[in-house]
PDB file of C-alpha atoms in Angstrom:
ATOM      1  CA  MET A   1     100.259  70.624  79.446  1.00  0.00           C
ATOM      2  CA  VAL A   2     102.962  72.621  81.155  1.00  0.00           C
ATOM      3  CA  GLU A   3     106.581  71.333  80.471  1.00  0.00           C
ATOM      4  CA  GLN A   4     108.964  70.724  83.496  1.00  0.00           C
ATOM      5  CA  SER A   5     111.287  73.485  81.964  1.00  0.00           C
ATOM      6  CA  ALA A   6     108.684  75.989  82.093  1.00  0.00           C
ATOM      7  CA  ILE A   7     107.914  75.120  85.778  1.00  0.00           C
ATOM      8  CA  LEU A   8     111.634  75.330  86.689  1.00  0.00           C
ATOM      9  CA  GLY A   9     111.987  78.662  84.720  1.00  0.00           C
ATOM     10  CA  VAL A  10     109.190  80.075  86.814  1.00  0.00           C
ATOM     11  CA  VAL A  11     110.307  78.839  90.030  1.00  0.00           C
ATOM     12  CA  SER A  12     113.931  80.257  89.386  1.00  0.00           C
ATOM     13  CA  VAL A  13     112.417  83.695  88.637  1.00  0.00           C
ATOM     14  CA  ALA A  14     110.230  83.533  91.552  1.00  0.00           C
ATOM     15  CA  LEU A  15     112.982  82.537  93.904  1.00  0.00           C
ATOM     16  CA  GLY A  16     115.246  85.269  92.729  1.00  0.00           C
ATOM     17  CA  MET A  17     112.670  87.915  93.020  1.00  0.00           C
ATOM     18  CA  VAL A  18     111.235  86.876  96.403  1.00  0.00           C
ATOM     19  CA  LEU A  19     114.855  86.869  97.891  1.00  0.00           C
ATOM     20  CA  SER A  20     115.502  90.380  96.739  1.00  0.00           C
ATOM     21  CA  PRO A  21     114.505  93.373  98.941  1.00  0.00           C
ATOM     22  CA  GLY A  22     111.144  94.743  97.896  1.00  0.00           C
ATOM     23  CA  PRO A  23     107.883  96.044  99.593  1.00  0.00           C
ATOM     24  CA  ASN A  24     106.543  92.727 100.565  1.00  0.00           C
ATOM     25  CA  MET A  25     109.746  91.571 102.295  1.00  0.00           C
ATOM     26  CA  MET A  26     110.110  95.007 103.853  1.00  0.00           C
ATOM     27  CA  TYR A  27     106.605  94.913 105.400  1.00  0.00           C
ATOM     28  CA  LEU A  28     106.570  91.432 106.389  1.00  0.00           C
ATOM     29  CA  VAL A  29     109.957  91.634 108.087  1.00  0.00           C
ATOM     30  CA  SER A  30     109.119  94.920 109.993  1.00  0.00           C
ATOM     31  CA  ARG A  31     105.936  93.384 111.307  1.00  0.00           C
ATOM     32  CA  SER A  32     107.622  90.298 112.353  1.00  0.00           C
ATOM     33  CA  ILE A  33     110.524  92.011 114.235  1.00  0.00           C
ATOM     34  CA  SER A  34     108.211  94.798 115.780  1.00  0.00           C
ATOM     35  CA  GLN A  35     105.038  92.831 116.485  1.00  0.00           C
ATOM     36  CA  GLY A  36     105.888  89.038 116.423  1.00  0.00           C
ATOM     37  CA  ARG A  37     105.615  86.042 114.268  1.00  0.00           C
ATOM     38  CA  ARG A  38     101.872  85.818 114.529  1.00  0.00           C
ATOM     39  CA  ALA A  39     101.454  89.417 113.202  1.00  0.00           C
ATOM     40  CA  GLY A  40     103.950  88.513 110.429  1.00  0.00           C
ATOM     41  CA  VAL A  41     101.806  85.438 109.355  1.00  0.00           C
ATOM     42  CA  ILE A  42      98.521  87.311 109.269  1.00  0.00           C
ATOM     43  CA  SER A  43     100.356  90.018 107.086  1.00  0.00           C
ATOM     44  CA  LEU A  44     101.423  87.088 104.923  1.00  0.00           C
ATOM     45  CA  SER A  45      98.114  85.711 104.454  1.00  0.00           C
ATOM     46  CA  GLY A  46      97.199  89.266 102.968  1.00  0.00           C
ATOM     47  CA  VAL A  47     100.228  88.982 100.644  1.00  0.00           C
ATOM     48  CA  VAL A  48      99.031  85.571  99.484  1.00  0.00           C
ATOM     49  CA  ALA A  49      95.463  86.954  98.737  1.00  0.00           C
ATOM     50  CA  GLY A  50      97.069  89.528  96.692  1.00  0.00           C
ATOM     51  CA  PHE A  51      98.925  86.943  94.665  1.00  0.00           C
ATOM     52  CA  LEU A  52      95.743  85.210  94.167  1.00  0.00           C
ATOM     53  CA  ILE A  53      93.990  88.217  92.767  1.00  0.00           C
ATOM     54  CA  TYR A  54      96.876  88.867  90.216  1.00  0.00           C
ATOM     55  CA  LEU A  55      96.930  85.097  89.233  1.00  0.00           C
ATOM     56  CA  VAL A  56      93.111  85.345  88.396  1.00  0.00           C
ATOM     57  CA  GLY A  57      92.910  88.621  86.977  1.00  0.00           C
ATOM     58  CA  THR A  58      96.089  88.572  84.804  1.00  0.00           C
ATOM     59  CA  ASN A  59      95.398  85.099  83.469  1.00  0.00           C
ATOM     60  CA  LEU A  60      91.658  85.659  82.527  1.00  0.00           C
ATOM     61  CA  GLY A  61      92.937  88.857  80.475  1.00  0.00           C
ATOM     62  CA  LEU A  62      96.043  87.342  79.178  1.00  0.00           C
ATOM     63  CA  ALA A  63      94.510  84.134  78.065  1.00  0.00           C
ATOM     64  CA  VAL A  64      92.496  85.996  75.427  1.00  0.00           C
ATOM     65  CA  LEU A  65      95.210  88.436  74.510  1.00  0.00           C
ATOM     66  CA  PHE A  66      97.956  86.074  73.853  1.00  0.00           C
ATOM     67  CA  THR A  67      95.690  83.951  71.707  1.00  0.00           C
ATOM     68  CA  ALA A  68      94.605  86.963  69.704  1.00  0.00           C
ATOM     69  CA  VAL A  69      98.147  88.587  69.415  1.00  0.00           C
ATOM     70  CA  PRO A  70     100.987  86.278  70.144  1.00  0.00           C
ATOM     71  CA  GLN A  71     103.546  88.842  68.936  1.00  0.00           C
ATOM     72  CA  ILE A  72     102.993  90.603  72.158  1.00  0.00           C
ATOM     73  CA  LEU A  73     105.074  88.060  74.078  1.00  0.00           C
ATOM     74  CA  THR A  74     108.168  89.376  72.439  1.00  0.00           C
ATOM     75  CA  LEU A  75     107.304  93.078  73.990  1.00  0.00           C
ATOM     76  CA  ILE A  76     106.493  91.604  77.352  1.00  0.00           C
ATOM     77  CA  ARG A  77     109.566  89.444  77.307  1.00  0.00           C
ATOM     78  CA  LEU A  78     111.884  92.417  76.705  1.00  0.00           C
ATOM     79  CA  VAL A  79     110.045  94.454  79.298  1.00  0.00           C
ATOM     80  CA  GLY A  80     110.527  91.721  81.917  1.00  0.00           C
ATOM     81  CA  ALA A  81     114.165  91.361  81.002  1.00  0.00           C
ATOM     82  CA  ALA A  82     114.655  95.315  81.642  1.00  0.00           C
ATOM     83  CA  TYR A  83     112.776  95.014  84.828  1.00  0.00           C
ATOM     84  CA  LEU A  84     114.782  92.255  86.249  1.00  0.00           C
ATOM     85  CA  LEU A  85     118.072  94.056  85.197  1.00  0.00           C
ATOM     86  CA  TRP A  86     116.825  97.150  87.210  1.00  0.00           C
ATOM     87  CA  LEU A  87     115.950  94.975  90.171  1.00  0.00           C
ATOM     88  CA  ALA A  88     119.319  93.456  90.073  1.00  0.00           C
ATOM     89  CA  TRP A  89     120.976  96.933  90.185  1.00  0.00           C
ATOM     90  CA  LYS A  90     118.722  98.010  92.981  1.00  0.00           C
ATOM     91  CA  THR A  91     119.600  94.943  94.909  1.00  0.00           C
ATOM     92  CA  VAL A  92     123.562  95.364  94.572  1.00  0.00           C
ATOM     93  CA  LYS A  93     124.038  99.111  94.469  1.00  0.00           C
ATOM     94  CA  PRO A  94     126.035 100.920  97.303  1.00  0.00           C
ATOM     95  CA  GLY A  95     124.117 102.724 100.221  1.00  0.00           C
ATOM     96  CA  GLY A  96     121.122 100.419 100.388  1.00  0.00           C
ATOM     97  CA  VAL A  97     119.292  99.947 103.656  1.00  0.00           C
ATOM     98  CA  SER A  98     118.755  96.403 105.065  1.00  0.00           C
ATOM     99  CA  VAL A  99     115.223  95.174 105.210  1.00  0.00           C
ATOM    100  CA  PHE A 100     116.189  93.629 108.621  1.00  0.00           C
ATOM    101  CA  THR A 101     116.852  96.820 110.343  1.00  0.00           C
ATOM    102  CA  VAL A 102     114.940  96.827 113.470  1.00  0.00           C
ATOM    103  CA  GLN A 103     112.413  99.729 113.724  1.00  0.00           C
ATOM    104  CA  ASP A 104     109.871 100.961 116.301  1.00  0.00           C
ATOM    105  CA  ILE A 105     106.351 100.581 114.614  1.00  0.00           C
ATOM    106  CA  SER A 106     102.970 100.788 116.466  1.00  0.00           C
ATOM    107  CA  ALA A 107     100.906  97.394 116.841  1.00  0.00           C
ATOM    108  CA  ASP A 108      98.089  96.882 114.297  1.00  0.00           C
ATOM    109  CA  ALA A 109      95.029  94.642 114.597  1.00  0.00           C
ATOM    110  CA  PRO A 110      94.753  91.384 112.628  1.00  0.00           C
ATOM    111  CA  ARG A 111      92.283  92.936 110.004  1.00  0.00           C
ATOM    112  CA  ARG A 112      94.573  95.830 109.482  1.00  0.00           C
ATOM    113  CA  LEU A 113      97.587  93.543 109.311  1.00  0.00           C
ATOM    114  CA  PHE A 114      95.781  91.493 106.597  1.00  0.00           C
ATOM    115  CA  ALA A 115      94.583  94.650 104.713  1.00  0.00           C
ATOM    116  CA  MET A 116      98.167  96.214 104.610  1.00  0.00           C
ATOM    117  CA  GLY A 117      99.675  92.908 103.381  1.00  0.00           C
ATOM    118  CA  LEU A 118      97.067  92.854 100.739  1.00  0.00           C
ATOM    119  CA  MET A 119      97.571  96.379  99.516  1.00  0.00           C
ATOM    120  CA  THR A 120     101.225  96.283  99.865  1.00  0.00           C
ATOM    121  CA  ASN A 121     101.285  93.241  97.418  1.00  0.00           C
ATOM    122  CA  LEU A 122      98.679  94.751  94.945  1.00  0.00           C
ATOM    123  CA  LEU A 123     100.661  98.019  94.687  1.00  0.00           C
ATOM    124  CA  ASN A 124     103.846  96.214  94.411  1.00  0.00           C
ATOM    125  CA  PRO A 125     105.304  96.871  90.887  1.00  0.00           C
ATOM    126  CA  LYS A 126     107.583  93.800  91.130  1.00  0.00           C
ATOM    127  CA  ILE A 127     104.693  91.475  91.392  1.00  0.00           C
ATOM    128  CA  ALA A 128     102.576  93.222  88.884  1.00  0.00           C
ATOM    129  CA  ILE A 129     105.442  93.010  86.142  1.00  0.00           C
ATOM    130  CA  LEU A 130     106.145  89.429  87.389  1.00  0.00           C
ATOM    131  CA  TYR A 131     102.524  88.420  86.351  1.00  0.00           C
ATOM    132  CA  ILE A 132     102.205  90.773  83.355  1.00  0.00           C
ATOM    133  CA  SER A 133     105.636  90.647  81.782  1.00  0.00           C
ATOM    134  CA  VAL A 134     107.611  87.522  83.020  1.00  0.00           C
ATOM    135  CA  ILE A 135     105.494  84.478  83.789  1.00  0.00           C
ATOM    136  CA  PRO A 136     103.544  84.778  80.500  1.00  0.00           C
ATOM    137  CA  HIS A 137     106.842  84.281  78.516  1.00  0.00           C
ATOM    138  CA  PHE A 138     106.784  80.661  79.892  1.00  0.00           C
ATOM    139  CA  ILE A 139     103.381  79.942  78.336  1.00  0.00           C
ATOM    140  CA  ASP A 140     103.554  77.763  75.335  1.00  0.00           C
ATOM    141  CA  LEU A 141     100.778  78.556  72.692  1.00  0.00           C
ATOM    142  CA  GLY A 142     101.316  75.297  71.102  1.00  0.00           C
ATOM    143  CA  LYS A 143     100.636  73.305  74.482  1.00  0.00           C
ATOM    144  CA  GLY A 144      96.972  73.845  74.615  1.00  0.00           C
ATOM    145  CA  ASN A 145      94.878  75.802  77.290  1.00  0.00           C
ATOM    146  CA  VAL A 146      96.648  79.110  77.779  1.00  0.00           C
ATOM    147  CA  LEU A 147      94.477  80.046  80.787  1.00  0.00           C
ATOM    148  CA  LEU A 148      95.189  76.751  82.607  1.00  0.00           C
ATOM    149  CA  GLN A 149      98.928  76.943  81.818  1.00  0.00           C
ATOM    150  CA  GLY A 150      99.006  80.548  83.347  1.00  0.00           C
ATOM    151  CA  ILE A 151      97.208  79.427  86.574  1.00  0.00           C
ATOM    152  CA  ILE A 152      99.606  76.457  86.896  1.00  0.00           C
ATOM    153  CA  LEU A 153     102.608  78.382  86.503  1.00  0.00           C
ATOM    154  CA  GLY A 154     101.433  81.232  88.597  1.00  0.00           C
ATOM    155  CA  GLY A 155     100.535  78.627  91.224  1.00  0.00           C
ATOM    156  CA  PHE A 156     104.077  77.569  91.382  1.00  0.00           C
ATOM    157  CA  GLN A 157     105.100  81.077  91.891  1.00  0.00           C
ATOM    158  CA  ILE A 158     102.886  81.651  94.881  1.00  0.00           C
ATOM    159  CA  ILE A 159     104.114  78.249  96.483  1.00  0.00           C
ATOM    160  CA  VAL A 160     107.710  79.608  96.153  1.00  0.00           C
ATOM    161  CA  ALA A 161     106.887  83.070  97.323  1.00  0.00           C
ATOM    162  CA  THR A 162     104.732  81.820 100.294  1.00  0.00           C
ATOM    163  CA  THR A 163     107.279  79.329 101.456  1.00  0.00           C
ATOM    164  CA  VAL A 164     110.210  81.834 101.476  1.00  0.00           C
ATOM    165  CA  ASN A 165     108.175  84.648 102.954  1.00  0.00           C
ATOM    166  CA  LEU A 166     106.865  82.313 105.652  1.00  0.00           C
ATOM    167  CA  SER A 167     110.558  81.189 106.435  1.00  0.00           C
ATOM    168  CA  ILE A 168     111.478  84.897 106.514  1.00  0.00           C
ATOM    169  CA  VAL A 169     108.647  85.814 108.840  1.00  0.00           C
ATOM    170  CA  LEU A 170     109.390  82.792 111.276  1.00  0.00           C
ATOM    171  CA  ALA A 171     113.079  83.704 111.273  1.00  0.00           C
ATOM    172  CA  ALA A 172     113.078  87.532 110.991  1.00  0.00           C
ATOM    173  CA  GLY A 173     114.156  88.275 114.504  1.00  0.00           C
ATOM    174  CA  GLY A 174     117.151  85.862 114.441  1.00  0.00           C
ATOM    175  CA  ILE A 175     118.275  87.020 111.092  1.00  0.00           C
ATOM    176  CA  ALA A 176     118.105  90.760 112.121  1.00  0.00           C
ATOM    177  CA  GLY A 177     120.286  90.129 115.055  1.00  0.00           C
ATOM    178  CA  PHE A 178     122.678  87.924 113.143  1.00  0.00           C
ATOM    179  CA  LEU A 179     123.035  90.436 110.047  1.00  0.00           C
ATOM    180  CA  ALA A 180     123.385  93.442 112.546  1.00  0.00           C
ATOM    181  CA  ARG A 181     126.758  91.779 113.871  1.00  0.00           C
ATOM    182  CA  ARG A 182     127.758  90.623 110.437  1.00  0.00           C
ATOM    183  CA  PRO A 183     127.495  93.428 107.875  1.00  0.00           C
ATOM    184  CA  THR A 184     129.636  91.344 105.346  1.00  0.00           C
ATOM    185  CA  TRP A 185     127.078  88.685 105.120  1.00  0.00           C
ATOM    186  CA  LEU A 186     124.460  91.153 104.362  1.00  0.00           C
ATOM    187  CA  ARG A 187     126.467  92.456 101.340  1.00  0.00           C
ATOM    188  CA  ALA A 188     127.211  88.965 100.183  1.00  0.00           C
ATOM    189  CA  GLN A 189     123.442  88.250 100.006  1.00  0.00           C
ATOM    190  CA  ARG A 190     122.850  91.229  97.976  1.00  0.00           C
ATOM    191  CA  VAL A 191     125.546  90.348  95.548  1.00  0.00           C
ATOM    192  CA  VAL A 192     124.494  86.811  95.287  1.00  0.00           C
ATOM    193  CA  MET A 193     120.648  87.898  94.666  1.00  0.00           C
ATOM    194  CA  GLY A 194     121.692  90.745  92.476  1.00  0.00           C
ATOM    195  CA  SER A 195     123.743  88.388  90.308  1.00  0.00           C
ATOM    196  CA  THR A 196     121.017  85.791  90.019  1.00  0.00           C
ATOM    197  CA  LEU A 197     118.526  88.236  88.886  1.00  0.00           C
ATOM    198  CA  GLY A 198     120.896  89.634  86.224  1.00  0.00           C
ATOM    199  CA  VAL A 199     121.638  86.172  84.805  1.00  0.00           C
ATOM    200  CA  LEU A 200     117.775  85.535  84.789  1.00  0.00           C
ATOM    201  CA  ALA A 201     117.337  88.909  82.915  1.00  0.00           C
ATOM    202  CA  VAL A 202     119.927  88.196  80.190  1.00  0.00           C
ATOM    203  CA  MET A 203     118.583  84.768  79.695  1.00  0.00           C
ATOM    204  CA  LEU A 204     115.022  86.007  79.385  1.00  0.00           C
ATOM    205  CA  ALA A 205     116.161  88.677  76.890  1.00  0.00           C
ATOM    206  CA  LEU A 206     118.079  86.246  74.648  1.00  0.00           C
ATOM    207  CA  SER A 207     115.146  83.726  74.677  1.00  0.00           C
ATOM    208  CA  ASP A 208     112.254  83.582  72.114  1.00  0.00           C
ATOM    209  CA  ASN A 209     108.684  82.903  72.096  1.00  0.00           C
ATOM    210  CA  SER A 210     108.581  79.764  70.100  1.00  0.00           C
ATOM    211  CA  GLY A 211     108.757  77.365  73.008  1.00  0.00           C
ATOM    212  CA  SER A 212     107.488  77.359  76.556  1.00  0.00           C
ATOM    213  CA  GLY A 213     110.585  78.951  78.138  1.00  0.00           C
ATOM    214  CA  SER A 214     112.893  76.013  78.056  1.00  0.00           C
ATOM    215  CA  HIS A 215     115.675  78.281  76.845  1.00  0.00           C
ATOM    216  CA  MET A 216     115.728  79.955  80.156  1.00  0.00           C
ATOM    217  CA  ALA A 217     115.633  76.754  82.319  1.00  0.00           C
ATOM    218  CA  THR A 218     118.914  75.515  81.332  1.00  0.00           C
TER     219      THR A 218
END
């Protein structure tokens, strides 16, 4: 149903995007540092709920759309590649502020933490474009059920994002202190993540829609 190359492609993109600074990471880190790990985990549960909403909503619509108009994959591939390039530049450009900067934030109740995590993810353009423009490229129209392929590939993205974000939540306090004393390490992280996203963008732009995305997973 879904080739291993497509899964590896989605995992690569998901890993590069979750490790780049964005609204989700900033919110989770700020809560974990200011209110503790428990607050970070509750906030993450809201983020995961947002992923599930995107997973179901986009695949129900895209399954019908791609079957009727397969040429639209070319357009969303180019849009996804352009977004990855923009994200790469945003990651490495000078003057950026570390998401691990300690800030004073008032404590919130668990229900609000969950709701804020959910809304942060639902309103995150990075995640919207990931589900609308990037993941669909790895769907192979010749491999059968388009809806099932989208759910499986999206599921791997959620696993990657949840695992990395949970690790960040649990280690946020230690990472903040470590990077505060070592700004060179922070710059190196930005360069590595930005370069990774740039390479993925080029690979996505140069690939085609005839396969499942194996051209990216090389």
